[in-house]
Tab-separated table of C-alpha atoms in Angstrom:
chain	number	residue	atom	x	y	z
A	1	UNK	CA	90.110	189.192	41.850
A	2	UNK	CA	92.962	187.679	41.955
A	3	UNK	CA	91.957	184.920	44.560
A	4	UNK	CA	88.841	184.357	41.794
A	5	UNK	CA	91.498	183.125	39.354
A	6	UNK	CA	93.697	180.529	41.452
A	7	UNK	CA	92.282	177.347	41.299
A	8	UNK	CA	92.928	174.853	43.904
A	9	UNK	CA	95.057	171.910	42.584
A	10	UNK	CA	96.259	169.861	45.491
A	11	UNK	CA	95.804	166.128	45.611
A	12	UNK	CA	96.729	163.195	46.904
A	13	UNK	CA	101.037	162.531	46.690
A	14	UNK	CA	100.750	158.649	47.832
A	15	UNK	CA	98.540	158.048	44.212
A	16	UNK	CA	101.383	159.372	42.206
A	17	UNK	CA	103.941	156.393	44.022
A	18	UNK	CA	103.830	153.020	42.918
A	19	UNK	CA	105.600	150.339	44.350
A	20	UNK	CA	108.615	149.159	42.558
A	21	UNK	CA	109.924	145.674	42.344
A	22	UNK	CA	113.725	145.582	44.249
A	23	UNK	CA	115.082	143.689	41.123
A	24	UNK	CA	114.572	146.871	38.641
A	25	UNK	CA	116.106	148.817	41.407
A	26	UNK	CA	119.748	150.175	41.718
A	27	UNK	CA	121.969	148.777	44.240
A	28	UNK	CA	121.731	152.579	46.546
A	29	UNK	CA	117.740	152.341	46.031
A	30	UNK	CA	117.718	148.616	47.148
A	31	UNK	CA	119.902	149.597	50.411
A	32	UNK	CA	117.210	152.515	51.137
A	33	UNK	CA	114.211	150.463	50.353
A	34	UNK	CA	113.817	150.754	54.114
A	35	UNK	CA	113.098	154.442	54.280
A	36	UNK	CA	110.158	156.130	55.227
A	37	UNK	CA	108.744	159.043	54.050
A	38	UNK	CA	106.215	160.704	55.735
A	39	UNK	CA	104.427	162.425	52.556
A	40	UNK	CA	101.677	165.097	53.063
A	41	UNK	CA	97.877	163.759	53.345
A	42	UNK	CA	95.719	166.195	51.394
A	43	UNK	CA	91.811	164.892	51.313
A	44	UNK	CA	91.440	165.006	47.352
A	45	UNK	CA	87.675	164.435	47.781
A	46	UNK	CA	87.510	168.662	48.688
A	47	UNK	CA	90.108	169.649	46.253
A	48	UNK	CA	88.825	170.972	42.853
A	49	UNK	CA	91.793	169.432	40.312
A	50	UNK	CA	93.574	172.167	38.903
A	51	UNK	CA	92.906	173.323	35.853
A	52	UNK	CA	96.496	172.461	33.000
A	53	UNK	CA	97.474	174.964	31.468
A	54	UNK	CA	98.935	172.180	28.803
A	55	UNK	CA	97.636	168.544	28.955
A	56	UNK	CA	100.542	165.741	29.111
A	57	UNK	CA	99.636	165.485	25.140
A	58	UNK	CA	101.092	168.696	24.798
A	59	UNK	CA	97.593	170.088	24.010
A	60	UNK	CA	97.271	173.765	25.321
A	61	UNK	CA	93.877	174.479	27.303
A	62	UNK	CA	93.895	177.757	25.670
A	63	UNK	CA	90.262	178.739	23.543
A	64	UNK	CA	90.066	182.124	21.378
A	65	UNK	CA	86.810	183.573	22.260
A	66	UNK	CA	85.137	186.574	20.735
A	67	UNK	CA	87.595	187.072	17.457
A	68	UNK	CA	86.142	190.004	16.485
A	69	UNK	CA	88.470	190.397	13.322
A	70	UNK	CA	87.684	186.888	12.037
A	71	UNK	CA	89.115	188.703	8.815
A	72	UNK	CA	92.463	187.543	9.558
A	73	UNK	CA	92.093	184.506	8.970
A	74	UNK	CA	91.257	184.785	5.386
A	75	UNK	CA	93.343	186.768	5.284
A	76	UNK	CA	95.929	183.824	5.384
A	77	UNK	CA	93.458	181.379	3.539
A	78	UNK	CA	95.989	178.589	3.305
A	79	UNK	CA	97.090	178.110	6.352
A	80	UNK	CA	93.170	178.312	7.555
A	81	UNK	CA	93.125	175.527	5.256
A	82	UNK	CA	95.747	174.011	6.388
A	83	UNK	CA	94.825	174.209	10.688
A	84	UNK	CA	90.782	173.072	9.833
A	85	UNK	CA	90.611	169.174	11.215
A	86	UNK	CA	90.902	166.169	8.812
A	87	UNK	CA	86.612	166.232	8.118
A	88	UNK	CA	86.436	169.704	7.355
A	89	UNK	CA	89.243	169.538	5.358
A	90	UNK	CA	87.420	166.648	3.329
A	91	UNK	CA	84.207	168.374	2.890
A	92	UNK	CA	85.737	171.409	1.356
A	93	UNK	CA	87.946	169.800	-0.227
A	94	UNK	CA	85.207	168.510	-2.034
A	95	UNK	CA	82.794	171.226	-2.205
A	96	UNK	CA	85.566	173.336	-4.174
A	97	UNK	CA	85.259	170.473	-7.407
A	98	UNK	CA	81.674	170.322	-6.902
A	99	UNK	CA	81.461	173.953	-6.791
A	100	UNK	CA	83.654	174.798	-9.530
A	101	UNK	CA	82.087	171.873	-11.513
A	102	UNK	CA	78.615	172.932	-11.314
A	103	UNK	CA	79.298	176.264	-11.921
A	104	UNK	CA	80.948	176.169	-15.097
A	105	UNK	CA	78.571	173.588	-15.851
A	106	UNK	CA	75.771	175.697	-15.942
A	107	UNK	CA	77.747	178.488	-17.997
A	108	UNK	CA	78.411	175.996	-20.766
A	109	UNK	CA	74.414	175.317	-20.418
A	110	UNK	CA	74.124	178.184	-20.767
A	111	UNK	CA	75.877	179.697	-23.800
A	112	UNK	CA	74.191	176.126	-25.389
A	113	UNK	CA	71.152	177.624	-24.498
A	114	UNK	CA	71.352	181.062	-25.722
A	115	UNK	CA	72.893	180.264	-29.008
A	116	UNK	CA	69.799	177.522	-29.449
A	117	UNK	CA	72.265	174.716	-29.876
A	118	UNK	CA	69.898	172.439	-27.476
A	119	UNK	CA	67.075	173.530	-30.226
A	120	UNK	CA	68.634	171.921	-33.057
A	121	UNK	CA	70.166	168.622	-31.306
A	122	UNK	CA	69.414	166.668	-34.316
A	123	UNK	CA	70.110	168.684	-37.151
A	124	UNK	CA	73.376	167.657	-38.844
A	125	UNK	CA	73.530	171.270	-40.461
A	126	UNK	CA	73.704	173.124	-37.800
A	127	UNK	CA	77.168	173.598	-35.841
A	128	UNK	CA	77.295	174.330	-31.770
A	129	UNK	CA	79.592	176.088	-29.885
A	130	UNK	CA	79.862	171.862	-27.880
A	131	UNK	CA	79.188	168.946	-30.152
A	132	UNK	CA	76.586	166.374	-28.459
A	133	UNK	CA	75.698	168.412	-25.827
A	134	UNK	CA	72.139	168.184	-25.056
A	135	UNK	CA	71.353	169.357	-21.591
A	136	UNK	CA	72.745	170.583	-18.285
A	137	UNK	CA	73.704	166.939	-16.934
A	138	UNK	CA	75.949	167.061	-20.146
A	139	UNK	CA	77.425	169.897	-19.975
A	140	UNK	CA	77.991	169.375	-16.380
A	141	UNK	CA	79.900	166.356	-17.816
A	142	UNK	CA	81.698	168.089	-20.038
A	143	UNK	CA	82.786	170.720	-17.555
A	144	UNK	CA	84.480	167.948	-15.388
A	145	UNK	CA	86.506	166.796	-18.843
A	146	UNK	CA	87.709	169.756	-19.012
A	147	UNK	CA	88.768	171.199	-15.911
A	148	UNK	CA	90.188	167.318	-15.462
A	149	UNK	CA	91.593	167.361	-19.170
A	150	UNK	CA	90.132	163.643	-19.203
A	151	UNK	CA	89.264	164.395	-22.759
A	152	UNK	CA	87.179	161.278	-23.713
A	153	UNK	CA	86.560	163.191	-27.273
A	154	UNK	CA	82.706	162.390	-27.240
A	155	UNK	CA	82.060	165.992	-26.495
A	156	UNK	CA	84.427	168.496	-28.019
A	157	UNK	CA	84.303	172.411	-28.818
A	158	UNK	CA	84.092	173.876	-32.047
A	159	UNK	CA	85.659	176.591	-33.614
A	160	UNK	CA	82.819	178.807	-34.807
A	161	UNK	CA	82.274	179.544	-30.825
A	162	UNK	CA	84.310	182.613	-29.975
A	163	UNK	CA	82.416	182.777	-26.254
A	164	UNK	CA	83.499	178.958	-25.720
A	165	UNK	CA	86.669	179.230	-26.603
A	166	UNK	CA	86.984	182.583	-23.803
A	167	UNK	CA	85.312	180.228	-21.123
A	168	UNK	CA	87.153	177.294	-22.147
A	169	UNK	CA	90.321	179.622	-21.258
A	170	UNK	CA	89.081	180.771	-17.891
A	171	UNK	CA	87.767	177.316	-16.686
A	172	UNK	CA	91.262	176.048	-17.528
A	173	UNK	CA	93.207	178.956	-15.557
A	174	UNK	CA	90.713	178.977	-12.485
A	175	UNK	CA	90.994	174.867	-12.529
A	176	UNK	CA	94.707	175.028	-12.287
A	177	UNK	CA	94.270	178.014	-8.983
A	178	UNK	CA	91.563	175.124	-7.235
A	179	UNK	CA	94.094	172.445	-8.223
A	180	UNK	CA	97.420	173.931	-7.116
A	181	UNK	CA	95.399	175.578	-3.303
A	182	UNK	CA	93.464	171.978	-3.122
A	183	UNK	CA	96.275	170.002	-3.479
A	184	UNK	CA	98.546	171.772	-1.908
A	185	UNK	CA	96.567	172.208	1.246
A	186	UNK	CA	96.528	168.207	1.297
A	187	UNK	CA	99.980	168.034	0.790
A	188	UNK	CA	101.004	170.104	3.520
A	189	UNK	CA	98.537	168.488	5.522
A	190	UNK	CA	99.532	165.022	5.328
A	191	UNK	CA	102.919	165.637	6.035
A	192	UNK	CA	102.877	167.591	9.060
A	193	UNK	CA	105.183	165.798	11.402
A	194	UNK	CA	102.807	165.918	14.034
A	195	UNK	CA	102.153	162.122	14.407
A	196	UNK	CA	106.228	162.052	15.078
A	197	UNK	CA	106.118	163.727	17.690
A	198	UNK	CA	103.918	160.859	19.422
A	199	UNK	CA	106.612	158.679	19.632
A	200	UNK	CA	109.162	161.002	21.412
A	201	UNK	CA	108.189	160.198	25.470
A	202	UNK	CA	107.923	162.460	28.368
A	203	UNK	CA	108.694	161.268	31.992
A	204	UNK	CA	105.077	160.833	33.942
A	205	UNK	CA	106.707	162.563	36.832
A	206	UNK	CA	109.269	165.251	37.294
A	207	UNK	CA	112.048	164.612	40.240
A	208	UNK	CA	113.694	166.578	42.672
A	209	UNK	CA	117.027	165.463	44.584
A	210	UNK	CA	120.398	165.787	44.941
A	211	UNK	CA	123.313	165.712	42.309
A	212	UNK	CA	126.819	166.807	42.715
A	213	UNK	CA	125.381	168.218	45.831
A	214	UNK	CA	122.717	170.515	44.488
A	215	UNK	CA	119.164	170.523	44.322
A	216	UNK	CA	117.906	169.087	40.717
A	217	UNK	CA	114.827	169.437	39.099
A	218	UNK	CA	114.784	166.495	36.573
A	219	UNK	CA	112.736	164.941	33.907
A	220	UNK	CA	112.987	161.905	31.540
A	221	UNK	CA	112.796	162.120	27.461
A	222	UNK	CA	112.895	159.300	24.952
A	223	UNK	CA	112.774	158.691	21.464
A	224	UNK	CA	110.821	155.352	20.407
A	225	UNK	CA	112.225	155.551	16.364
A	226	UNK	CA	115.625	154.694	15.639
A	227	UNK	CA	115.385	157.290	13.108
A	228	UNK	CA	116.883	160.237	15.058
A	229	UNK	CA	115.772	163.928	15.324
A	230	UNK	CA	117.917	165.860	14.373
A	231	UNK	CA	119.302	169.052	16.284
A	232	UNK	CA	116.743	168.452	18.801
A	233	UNK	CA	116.768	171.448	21.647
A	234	UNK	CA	114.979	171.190	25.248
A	235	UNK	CA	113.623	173.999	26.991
A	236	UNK	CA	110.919	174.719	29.935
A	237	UNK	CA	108.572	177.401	31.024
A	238	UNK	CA	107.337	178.410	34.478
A	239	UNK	CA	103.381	178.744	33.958
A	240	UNK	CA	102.608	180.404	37.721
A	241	UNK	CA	100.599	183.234	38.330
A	242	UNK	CA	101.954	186.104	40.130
A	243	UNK	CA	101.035	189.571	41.826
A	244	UNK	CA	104.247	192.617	41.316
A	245	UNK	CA	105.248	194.819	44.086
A	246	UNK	CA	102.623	197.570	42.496
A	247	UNK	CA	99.925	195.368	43.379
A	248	UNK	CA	99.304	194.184	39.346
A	249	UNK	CA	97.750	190.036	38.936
A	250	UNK	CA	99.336	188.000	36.067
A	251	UNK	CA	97.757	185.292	35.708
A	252	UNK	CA	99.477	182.252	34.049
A	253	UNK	CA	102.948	184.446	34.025
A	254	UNK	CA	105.901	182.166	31.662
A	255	UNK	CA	109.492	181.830	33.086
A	256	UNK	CA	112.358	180.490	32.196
A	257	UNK	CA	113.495	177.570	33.488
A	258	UNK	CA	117.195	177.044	32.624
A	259	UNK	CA	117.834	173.061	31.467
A	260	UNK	CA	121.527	173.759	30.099
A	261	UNK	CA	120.965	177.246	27.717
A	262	UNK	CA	124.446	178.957	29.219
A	263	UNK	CA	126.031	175.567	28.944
A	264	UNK	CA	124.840	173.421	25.651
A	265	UNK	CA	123.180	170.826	27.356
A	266	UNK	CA	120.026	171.926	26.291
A	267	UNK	CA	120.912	170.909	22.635
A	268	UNK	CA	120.341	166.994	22.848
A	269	UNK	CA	121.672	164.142	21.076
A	270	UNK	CA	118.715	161.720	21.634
A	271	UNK	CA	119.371	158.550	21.029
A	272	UNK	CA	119.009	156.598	24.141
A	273	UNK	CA	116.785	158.252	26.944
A	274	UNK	CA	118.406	161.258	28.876
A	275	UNK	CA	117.368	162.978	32.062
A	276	UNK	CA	117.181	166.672	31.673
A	277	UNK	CA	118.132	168.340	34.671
A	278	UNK	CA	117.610	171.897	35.889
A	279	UNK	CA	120.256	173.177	38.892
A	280	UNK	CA	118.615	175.125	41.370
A	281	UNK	CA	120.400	178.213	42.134
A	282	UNK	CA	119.848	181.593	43.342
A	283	UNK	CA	119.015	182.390	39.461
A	284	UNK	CA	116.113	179.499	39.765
A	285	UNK	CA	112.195	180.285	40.726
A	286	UNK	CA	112.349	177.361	42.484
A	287	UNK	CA	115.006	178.766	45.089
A	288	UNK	CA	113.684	178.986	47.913
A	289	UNK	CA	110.984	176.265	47.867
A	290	UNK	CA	111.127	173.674	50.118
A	291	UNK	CA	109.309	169.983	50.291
A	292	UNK	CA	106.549	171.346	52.243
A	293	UNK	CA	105.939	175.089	50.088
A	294	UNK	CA	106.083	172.457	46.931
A	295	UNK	CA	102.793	171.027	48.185
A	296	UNK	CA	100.857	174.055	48.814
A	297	UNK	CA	102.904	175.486	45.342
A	298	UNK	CA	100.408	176.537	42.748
A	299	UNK	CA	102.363	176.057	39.487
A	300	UNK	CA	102.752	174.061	35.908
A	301	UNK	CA	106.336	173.884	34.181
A	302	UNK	CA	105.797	172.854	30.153
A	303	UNK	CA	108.684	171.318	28.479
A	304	UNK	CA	109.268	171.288	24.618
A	305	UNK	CA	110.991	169.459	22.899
A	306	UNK	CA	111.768	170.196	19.263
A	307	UNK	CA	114.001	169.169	16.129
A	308	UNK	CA	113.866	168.326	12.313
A	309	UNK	CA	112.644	164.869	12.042
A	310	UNK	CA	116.058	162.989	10.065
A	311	UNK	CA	113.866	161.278	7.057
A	312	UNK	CA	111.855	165.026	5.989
A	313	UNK	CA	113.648	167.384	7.444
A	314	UNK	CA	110.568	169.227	8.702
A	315	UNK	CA	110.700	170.587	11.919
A	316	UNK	CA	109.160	168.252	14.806
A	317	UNK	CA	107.794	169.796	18.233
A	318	UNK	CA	106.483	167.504	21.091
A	319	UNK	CA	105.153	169.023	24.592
A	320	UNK	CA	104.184	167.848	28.032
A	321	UNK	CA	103.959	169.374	31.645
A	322	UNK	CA	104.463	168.352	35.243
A	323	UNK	CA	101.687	169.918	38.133
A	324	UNK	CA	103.512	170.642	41.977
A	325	UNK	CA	101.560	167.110	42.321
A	326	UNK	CA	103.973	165.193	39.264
A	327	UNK	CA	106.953	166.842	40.886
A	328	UNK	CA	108.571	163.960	43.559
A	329	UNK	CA	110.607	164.837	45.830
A	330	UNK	CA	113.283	163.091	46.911
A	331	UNK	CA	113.099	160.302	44.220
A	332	UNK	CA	115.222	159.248	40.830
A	333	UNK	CA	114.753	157.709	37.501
A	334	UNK	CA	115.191	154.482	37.323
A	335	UNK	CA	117.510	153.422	34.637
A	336	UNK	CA	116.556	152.147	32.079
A	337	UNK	CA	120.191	151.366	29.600
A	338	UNK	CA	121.508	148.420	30.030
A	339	UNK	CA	125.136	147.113	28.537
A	340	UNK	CA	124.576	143.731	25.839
A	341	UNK	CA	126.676	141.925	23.854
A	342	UNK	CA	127.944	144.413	21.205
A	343	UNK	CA	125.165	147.109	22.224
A	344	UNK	CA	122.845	148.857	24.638
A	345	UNK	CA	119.671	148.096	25.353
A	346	UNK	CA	117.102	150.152	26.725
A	347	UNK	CA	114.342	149.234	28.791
A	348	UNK	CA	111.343	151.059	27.895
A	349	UNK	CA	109.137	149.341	30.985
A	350	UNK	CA	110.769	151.457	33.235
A	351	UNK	CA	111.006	154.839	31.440
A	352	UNK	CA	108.885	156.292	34.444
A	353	UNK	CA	109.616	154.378	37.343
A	354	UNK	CA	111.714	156.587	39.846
A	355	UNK	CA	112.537	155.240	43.622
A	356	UNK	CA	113.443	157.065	46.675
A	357	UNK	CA	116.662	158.729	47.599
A	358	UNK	CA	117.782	160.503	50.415
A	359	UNK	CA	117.168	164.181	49.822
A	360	UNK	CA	116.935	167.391	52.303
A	361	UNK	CA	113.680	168.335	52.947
A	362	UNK	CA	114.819	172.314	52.827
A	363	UNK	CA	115.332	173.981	49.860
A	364	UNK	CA	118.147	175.378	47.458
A	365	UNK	CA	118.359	178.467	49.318
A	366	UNK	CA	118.681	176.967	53.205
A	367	UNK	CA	120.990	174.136	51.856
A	368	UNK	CA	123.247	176.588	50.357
A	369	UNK	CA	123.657	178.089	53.650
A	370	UNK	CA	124.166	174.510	55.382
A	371	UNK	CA	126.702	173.511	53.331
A	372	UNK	CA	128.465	177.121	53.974
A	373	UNK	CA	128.393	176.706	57.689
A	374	UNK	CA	129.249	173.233	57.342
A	375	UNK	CA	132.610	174.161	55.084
A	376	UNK	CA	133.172	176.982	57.287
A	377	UNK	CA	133.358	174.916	60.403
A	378	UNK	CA	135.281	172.379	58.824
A	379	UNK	CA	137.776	174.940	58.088
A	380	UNK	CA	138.273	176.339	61.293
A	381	UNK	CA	138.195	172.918	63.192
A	382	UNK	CA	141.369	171.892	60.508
A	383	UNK	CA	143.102	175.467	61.830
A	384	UNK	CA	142.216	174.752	65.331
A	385	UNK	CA	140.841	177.943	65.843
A	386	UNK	CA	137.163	176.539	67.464
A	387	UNK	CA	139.048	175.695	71.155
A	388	UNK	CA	136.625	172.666	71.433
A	389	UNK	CA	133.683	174.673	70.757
A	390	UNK	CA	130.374	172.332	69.593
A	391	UNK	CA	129.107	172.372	66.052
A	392	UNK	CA	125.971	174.478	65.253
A	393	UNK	CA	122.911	172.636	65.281
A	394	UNK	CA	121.600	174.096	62.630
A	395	UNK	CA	123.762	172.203	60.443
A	396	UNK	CA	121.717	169.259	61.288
A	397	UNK	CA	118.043	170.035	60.443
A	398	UNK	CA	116.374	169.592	56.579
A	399	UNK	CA	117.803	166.665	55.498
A	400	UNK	CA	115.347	163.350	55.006
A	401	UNK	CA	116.625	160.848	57.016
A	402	UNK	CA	118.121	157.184	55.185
């Protein structure tokens, strides 16, 4: 069963790298333009793509089938209203005037009708409960000037009409309900501040390399407004399914990924692009995965990004994800701020571009244990306590060459 629900999602690495011209390159990625990576081959052509669990977008693949208590949501009418796309949203939007229109329409026809005011249309003498009207298309008119209050004083009510006068009260109370859900359900809906969160920018690629000699994993975000968000937070999820020691599937199991929580970094000041980087340590999932497990790796990590947008105040939310096959590694961003005269400018045209760096090939976990032989050794060669004896050779393996 549980091999029934993995889906095969390895592809082709090389795509994913484009060349890079040497002048947008730093001065270390210029020196290592040399180096040669020898990246895994996978024949894409007998790989099913692997199914997102979020599109870059931020859209989640996610469909509710078989609702059976499709109560609920009428439960919450408004915000049913409120989620429907832009042309249902139209059509009932106008199929709740028409509605309401017609209907009281045809009970102001019909109190006309009963009291035989359309059977004495031109007799001055006689008084009816609506002055001039004469039909249904009428009083369909005059419905509309009143729930409206256009009040164009062609056709008014009298007084000696004691069942107008009740309907007259009930069209204008049950107007005001259609008015204030209509309305507001527009409202709301035009100033979600969902279209903001297109211009806030997600790396196309996630990274992994060294800094302050540990393992990263890093990704870019951006902000194309110079209206700011404000208190905008980061976080990331794990999306990898999983089997427990008792033998139980989860499919699509959420972890967290730790971008700064324990120390504030996740709360971002976004102003200029910043790289959002995730240590990997023993508290990591991505511990003990090396370069080669990250290719075989069946997993999705989903980044959010959220804040109040600074001119409404509402709260913003903009989401993306990175497949094993957007995850490089041994490669950084490019960057992209440069220094002016009385400014910074940033360079947009690279906001994805990353170039090679040299990088172990081993993972957290093994280069933990390198560095701790390595320190080790160093220590007792400064004590003179190894008599001459050779260094380990396992302190040389897992490290991509320059």
């Amino acid at each position: 069963m549980a091999r029934d629900l993995r889906v095969s999602m390895d592809q082709d690495l090389a795509d994913d790298i484009n060349p890079r011209e040497p002048k947008k390159l730093p001065k270390q990625a210029r020196e290592n333009a040399a180096m040669n990576v020898d990246w895994p081959h996978l024949p894409s052509e007998h790989k099913k793509p692997r199914q997102r669990y979020m599109e870059k977008d931020g859209k989640c693949n996610v469909h509710h089938g078989n609702v059976k208590e499709t109560y609920r949501y009428f439960s919450d009418l408004f915000t049913t209203l409120v989620d429907l796309n832009w042309h249902f949203s139209m059509f009932i939007f106008t199929l709740a005037y028409t509605v309401t229109w017609l209907f009281f329409g045809l009970l102001w026809w019909f109190i006309a009708y009963v009291r035989g005011d359309l059977e004495h249309v031109d007799d001055k003498s006689w008084v009816p409960c609506v002055e001039n009207l004469n039909g249904f298309v009428s009083a369909f008119l005059f419905s509309i000037e009143t729930e409206t209050t256009i009040g164009y004083g062609y056709r008014v009510i009298t007084e000696k009409c004691p069942e107008g006068i009740v309907l007259l009260l009930i069209q204008a109370i049950l107007g005001s309900i259609v008015n204030a859900l209509m309305v507001g359900c527009m409202f709301v809906k035009i100033s979600q501040p969902k279209k903001r969160a297109e211009t806030l920018m997600f790396s196309n690629n996630a990274v992994i390399s060294l800094r302050d000699g540990k393992l990263c994993l890093m990704f870019r975000v951006g902000d194309l407004r110079s209206s700011h968000i404000v208190e905008a937070s980061i976080r990331a999820k794990l999306i990898k399914s999983k089997q427990t020691k008792e033998g139980e599937f989860i499919p699509l199991n959420q972890t967290d990924i730790n971008v700064g929580f324990d120390t504030g970094d996740d709360r971002l000041f976004l102003v200029s692009p910043l790289i959002i980087s995730h240590e990997i340590n023993e508290k990591s999932p991505f511990w003990e995965m090396s370069r080669s497990e990250l290719d075989t790796e069946n997993f999705e990590i989903v980044v959010i990004l959220e804040g109040m947008v600074e001119a409404t105040g509402m709260t913003c939310q903009a989401r993306s994800s990175y497949v094993n096959t957007e995850v490089l590694w041994g490669h950084r961003f490019t960057p992209v701020l440069t220094l002016e005269k009385g400014f910074y400018e940033v360079d947009y045209t690279t906001f994805h571009d990353t170039y090679e760096t040299p990088t172990p090939t081993c993972g957290a976990k093994d280069l933990e244990e390198l560095q701790r032989e390595d320190r080790l050794y160093t220590a007792q060669r400064n004590q003179g306590t190894l008599n001459g004896a050779p260094r380990s050779e396992k302190n040389n393996i897992g490290v991509q060459p320059d």
